[in-house]
């Protein structure tokens, strides 16, 4: 039940977040273009991630799925909250991120050790959340992960 509540909160907040808080330009790329990139590239892995979960590219929110790929984070509600802890550990600060962390901690207090572990993983990585991922799509995924110590 709480998973459904959190998912509904995300769905309700996604459009206003895209419109009012995400200032960047939407990527002009399709999934079929991503999977035509080299098999070891970030873009290819992003395309596979999107296809695996039957997702579409969300305009102005493309970085979110890139973070899933880079950090090898799943898509369950708890894993999504954990990814926000990871980003917090990596230095990202935003109202949306804080809201997810606070609500996630309140709704899943028994998962706090997992959230703390994700935070520590984010701290160990070099800051990467601000990178221009669109221009990195052809770079090998493992090269990016090794360069930024993304575990």
PDB file of C-alpha atoms in Angstrom:
ATOM      1  CA  UNK A   1       0.000   0.000   0.000  1.00  0.00           C
ATOM      2  CA  UNK A   2       2.766   2.451   0.854  1.00  0.00           C
ATOM      3  CA  UNK A   3       4.520   1.606  -2.431  1.00  0.00           C
ATOM      4  CA  UNK A   4       1.354   2.610  -4.302  1.00  0.00           C
ATOM      5  CA  UNK A   5       1.123   5.824  -2.297  1.00  0.00           C
ATOM      6  CA  UNK A   6       4.747   6.755  -3.042  1.00  0.00           C
ATOM      7  CA  UNK A   7       4.309   5.901  -6.738  1.00  0.00           C
ATOM      8  CA  UNK A   8       1.177   8.082  -6.893  1.00  0.00           C
ATOM      9  CA  UNK A   9       3.053  10.952  -5.230  1.00  0.00           C
ATOM     10  CA  UNK A  10       5.761  10.614  -7.892  1.00  0.00           C
ATOM     11  CA  UNK A  11       3.238  10.588 -10.742  1.00  0.00           C
ATOM     12  CA  UNK A  12       1.494  13.687  -9.364  1.00  0.00           C
ATOM     13  CA  UNK A  13       4.753  15.581  -8.857  1.00  0.00           C
ATOM     14  CA  UNK A  14       6.537  14.573 -12.086  1.00  0.00           C
ATOM     15  CA  UNK A  15       4.862  17.029 -14.487  1.00  0.00           C
ATOM     16  CA  UNK A  16       5.215  20.137 -12.261  1.00  0.00           C
ATOM     17  CA  UNK A  17       8.821  19.132 -11.518  1.00  0.00           C
ATOM     18  CA  UNK A  18       9.568  18.810 -15.259  1.00  0.00           C
ATOM     19  CA  UNK A  19       7.919  22.132 -16.045  1.00  0.00           C
ATOM     20  CA  UNK A  20       9.069  24.376 -13.208  1.00  0.00           C
ATOM     21  CA  UNK A  21      12.317  22.932 -11.895  1.00  0.00           C
ATOM     22  CA  UNK A  22      14.082  21.241 -14.806  1.00  0.00           C
ATOM     23  CA  UNK A  23      15.549  24.092 -16.841  1.00  0.00           C
ATOM     24  CA  UNK A  24      17.549  22.015 -19.303  1.00  0.00           C
ATOM     25  CA  UNK A  25      16.464  21.123 -22.786  1.00  0.00           C
ATOM     26  CA  UNK A  26      14.889  17.745 -23.518  1.00  0.00           C
ATOM     27  CA  UNK A  27      17.170  15.355 -25.387  1.00  0.00           C
ATOM     28  CA  UNK A  28      16.344  14.850 -29.037  1.00  0.00           C
ATOM     29  CA  UNK A  29      17.017  11.118 -29.103  1.00  0.00           C
ATOM     30  CA  UNK A  30      14.995   7.941 -29.447  1.00  0.00           C
ATOM     31  CA  UNK A  31      15.526   4.548 -27.829  1.00  0.00           C
ATOM     32  CA  UNK A  32      16.277   2.951 -31.203  1.00  0.00           C
ATOM     33  CA  UNK A  33      19.146   5.427 -31.652  1.00  0.00           C
ATOM     34  CA  UNK A  34      20.536   4.508 -28.232  1.00  0.00           C
ATOM     35  CA  UNK A  35      20.629   0.786 -28.919  1.00  0.00           C
ATOM     36  CA  UNK A  36      22.534   1.427 -32.158  1.00  0.00           C
ATOM     37  CA  UNK A  37      25.448   2.875 -30.175  1.00  0.00           C
ATOM     38  CA  UNK A  38      28.417   0.594 -29.347  1.00  0.00           C
ATOM     39  CA  UNK A  39      27.440  -2.288 -27.034  1.00  0.00           C
ATOM     40  CA  UNK A  40      29.712  -1.082 -24.235  1.00  0.00           C
ATOM     41  CA  UNK A  41      28.521   2.543 -24.350  1.00  0.00           C
ATOM     42  CA  UNK A  42      26.481   4.414 -21.775  1.00  0.00           C
ATOM     43  CA  UNK A  43      23.844   5.122 -24.417  1.00  0.00           C
ATOM     44  CA  UNK A  44      23.460   1.471 -25.396  1.00  0.00           C
ATOM     45  CA  UNK A  45      23.064   0.491 -21.746  1.00  0.00           C
ATOM     46  CA  UNK A  46      20.509   3.281 -21.273  1.00  0.00           C
ATOM     47  CA  UNK A  47      18.543   1.992 -24.261  1.00  0.00           C
ATOM     48  CA  UNK A  48      18.620  -1.552 -22.860  1.00  0.00           C
ATOM     49  CA  UNK A  49      17.478  -0.286 -19.453  1.00  0.00           C
ATOM     50  CA  UNK A  50      14.540   1.554 -21.012  1.00  0.00           C
ATOM     51  CA  UNK A  51      13.547  -1.449 -23.124  1.00  0.00           C
ATOM     52  CA  UNK A  52      13.935  -3.920 -20.239  1.00  0.00           C
ATOM     53  CA  UNK A  53      11.462  -2.009 -18.093  1.00  0.00           C
ATOM     54  CA  UNK A  54       9.282  -0.858 -21.001  1.00  0.00           C
ATOM     55  CA  UNK A  55      10.039   2.792 -20.179  1.00  0.00           C
ATOM     56  CA  UNK A  56       9.984   5.781 -22.475  1.00  0.00           C
ATOM     57  CA  UNK A  57      12.446   8.650 -22.439  1.00  0.00           C
ATOM     58  CA  UNK A  58      11.004  11.302 -20.118  1.00  0.00           C
ATOM     59  CA  UNK A  59      11.715  14.805 -21.470  1.00  0.00           C
ATOM     60  CA  UNK A  60      14.049  16.783 -19.193  1.00  0.00           C
ATOM     61  CA  UNK A  61      14.316  13.776 -16.850  1.00  0.00           C
ATOM     62  CA  UNK A  62      16.732  11.727 -18.945  1.00  0.00           C
ATOM     63  CA  UNK A  63      19.494  12.022 -16.338  1.00  0.00           C
ATOM     64  CA  UNK A  64      17.381  10.054 -13.855  1.00  0.00           C
ATOM     65  CA  UNK A  65      17.534   6.886 -15.945  1.00  0.00           C
ATOM     66  CA  UNK A  66      21.234   7.474 -16.648  1.00  0.00           C
ATOM     67  CA  UNK A  67      21.839   7.466 -12.881  1.00  0.00           C
ATOM     68  CA  UNK A  68      20.020   4.120 -12.651  1.00  0.00           C
ATOM     69  CA  UNK A  69      22.355   2.718 -15.307  1.00  0.00           C
ATOM     70  CA  UNK A  70      25.547   4.184 -13.850  1.00  0.00           C
ATOM     71  CA  UNK A  71      24.814   3.081 -10.283  1.00  0.00           C
ATOM     72  CA  UNK A  72      23.158  -0.206 -11.273  1.00  0.00           C
ATOM     73  CA  UNK A  73      20.115   0.716  -9.190  1.00  0.00           C
ATOM     74  CA  UNK A  74      16.808  -1.084  -9.635  1.00  0.00           C
ATOM     75  CA  UNK A  75      13.406   0.505 -10.008  1.00  0.00           C
ATOM     76  CA  UNK A  76      11.508  -0.608  -6.901  1.00  0.00           C
ATOM     77  CA  UNK A  77      10.240   2.163  -4.631  1.00  0.00           C
ATOM     78  CA  UNK A  78      12.880   1.378  -2.004  1.00  0.00           C
ATOM     79  CA  UNK A  79      15.642   1.342  -4.646  1.00  0.00           C
ATOM     80  CA  UNK A  80      14.419   4.685  -6.026  1.00  0.00           C
ATOM     81  CA  UNK A  81      14.633   6.181  -2.536  1.00  0.00           C
ATOM     82  CA  UNK A  82      18.043   4.568  -2.112  1.00  0.00           C
ATOM     83  CA  UNK A  83      19.200   6.212  -5.337  1.00  0.00           C
ATOM     84  CA  UNK A  84      18.224   9.608  -3.927  1.00  0.00           C
ATOM     85  CA  UNK A  85      20.307   8.830  -0.840  1.00  0.00           C
ATOM     86  CA  UNK A  86      23.158   7.900  -3.192  1.00  0.00           C
ATOM     87  CA  UNK A  87      22.824  11.250  -4.976  1.00  0.00           C
ATOM     88  CA  UNK A  88      22.679  13.085  -1.646  1.00  0.00           C
ATOM     89  CA  UNK A  89      25.919  11.375  -0.672  1.00  0.00           C
ATOM     90  CA  UNK A  90      27.367  12.427  -4.025  1.00  0.00           C
ATOM     91  CA  UNK A  91      26.637  16.069  -3.226  1.00  0.00           C
ATOM     92  CA  UNK A  92      23.335  16.726  -4.968  1.00  0.00           C
ATOM     93  CA  UNK A  93      20.980  19.050  -3.149  1.00  0.00           C
ATOM     94  CA  UNK A  94      17.459  19.842  -4.283  1.00  0.00           C
ATOM     95  CA  UNK A  95      14.084  20.296  -2.665  1.00  0.00           C
ATOM     96  CA  UNK A  96      12.725  17.299  -4.579  1.00  0.00           C
ATOM     97  CA  UNK A  97      15.580  15.058  -3.433  1.00  0.00           C
ATOM     98  CA  UNK A  98      15.111  16.122   0.200  1.00  0.00           C
ATOM     99  CA  UNK A  99      11.375  15.457  -0.033  1.00  0.00           C
ATOM    100  CA  UNK A 100      12.009  11.939  -1.365  1.00  0.00           C
ATOM    101  CA  UNK A 101      14.579  11.201   1.335  1.00  0.00           C
ATOM    102  CA  UNK A 102      12.380  12.484   4.169  1.00  0.00           C
ATOM    103  CA  UNK A 103       9.206  10.767   2.972  1.00  0.00           C
ATOM    104  CA  UNK A 104      11.118   7.598   2.087  1.00  0.00           C
ATOM    105  CA  UNK A 105      12.703   7.444   5.531  1.00  0.00           C
ATOM    106  CA  UNK A 106       9.332   7.961   7.206  1.00  0.00           C
ATOM    107  CA  UNK A 107       7.585   5.340   5.074  1.00  0.00           C
ATOM    108  CA  UNK A 108      10.425   2.783   5.185  1.00  0.00           C
ATOM    109  CA  UNK A 109      12.206   3.165   8.548  1.00  0.00           C
ATOM    110  CA  UNK A 110      13.200  -0.512   8.520  1.00  0.00           C
ATOM    111  CA  UNK A 111      15.202   0.084   5.317  1.00  0.00           C
ATOM    112  CA  UNK A 112      17.344   2.828   6.831  1.00  0.00           C
ATOM    113  CA  UNK A 113      20.476   0.650   6.859  1.00  0.00           C
ATOM    114  CA  UNK A 114      20.071   0.188   3.080  1.00  0.00           C
ATOM    115  CA  UNK A 115      19.559   3.941   2.618  1.00  0.00           C
ATOM    116  CA  UNK A 116      22.649   4.674   4.706  1.00  0.00           C
ATOM    117  CA  UNK A 117      24.651   2.192   2.607  1.00  0.00           C
ATOM    118  CA  UNK A 118      23.516   3.976  -0.569  1.00  0.00           C
ATOM    119  CA  UNK A 119      24.500   7.331   0.936  1.00  0.00           C
ATOM    120  CA  UNK A 120      27.980   5.962   1.690  1.00  0.00           C
ATOM    121  CA  UNK A 121      28.303   4.638  -1.876  1.00  0.00           C
ATOM    122  CA  UNK A 122      27.456   8.108  -3.156  1.00  0.00           C
ATOM    123  CA  UNK A 123      30.059   9.701  -0.885  1.00  0.00           C
ATOM    124  CA  UNK A 124      32.749   7.332  -2.170  1.00  0.00           C
ATOM    125  CA  UNK A 125      32.092   8.258  -5.797  1.00  0.00           C
ATOM    126  CA  UNK A 126      33.552  11.402  -7.321  1.00  0.00           C
ATOM    127  CA  UNK A 127      30.853  13.976  -8.024  1.00  0.00           C
ATOM    128  CA  UNK A 128      29.173  12.971 -11.269  1.00  0.00           C
ATOM    129  CA  UNK A 129      25.511  13.933 -11.036  1.00  0.00           C
ATOM    130  CA  UNK A 130      26.095  17.244 -12.865  1.00  0.00           C
ATOM    131  CA  UNK A 131      27.831  15.744 -15.905  1.00  0.00           C
ATOM    132  CA  UNK A 132      26.524  16.417 -19.411  1.00  0.00           C
ATOM    133  CA  UNK A 133      25.362  12.852 -19.997  1.00  0.00           C
ATOM    134  CA  UNK A 134      23.938  13.562 -23.434  1.00  0.00           C
ATOM    135  CA  UNK A 135      27.475  14.182 -24.705  1.00  0.00           C
ATOM    136  CA  UNK A 136      28.734  11.051 -22.956  1.00  0.00           C
ATOM    137  CA  UNK A 137      26.389   8.499 -24.520  1.00  0.00           C
ATOM    138  CA  UNK A 138      29.078   6.960 -26.738  1.00  0.00           C
ATOM    139  CA  UNK A 139      31.621   6.571 -23.891  1.00  0.00           C
ATOM    140  CA  UNK A 140      32.007   3.046 -22.472  1.00  0.00           C
ATOM    141  CA  UNK A 141      29.903   2.622 -19.331  1.00  0.00           C
ATOM    142  CA  UNK A 142      32.700   0.959 -17.373  1.00  0.00           C
ATOM    143  CA  UNK A 143      35.087   3.813 -18.240  1.00  0.00           C
ATOM    144  CA  UNK A 144      32.706   6.353 -16.699  1.00  0.00           C
ATOM    145  CA  UNK A 145      32.108   4.163 -13.648  1.00  0.00           C
ATOM    146  CA  UNK A 146      35.834   3.653 -13.078  1.00  0.00           C
ATOM    147  CA  UNK A 147      36.726   7.312 -13.679  1.00  0.00           C
ATOM    148  CA  UNK A 148      34.160   8.522 -11.150  1.00  0.00           C
ATOM    149  CA  UNK A 149      34.548   5.571  -8.759  1.00  0.00           C
ATOM    150  CA  UNK A 150      30.875   4.682  -9.156  1.00  0.00           C
ATOM    151  CA  UNK A 151      30.366   1.414  -7.283  1.00  0.00           C
TER     152      UNK A 151
END
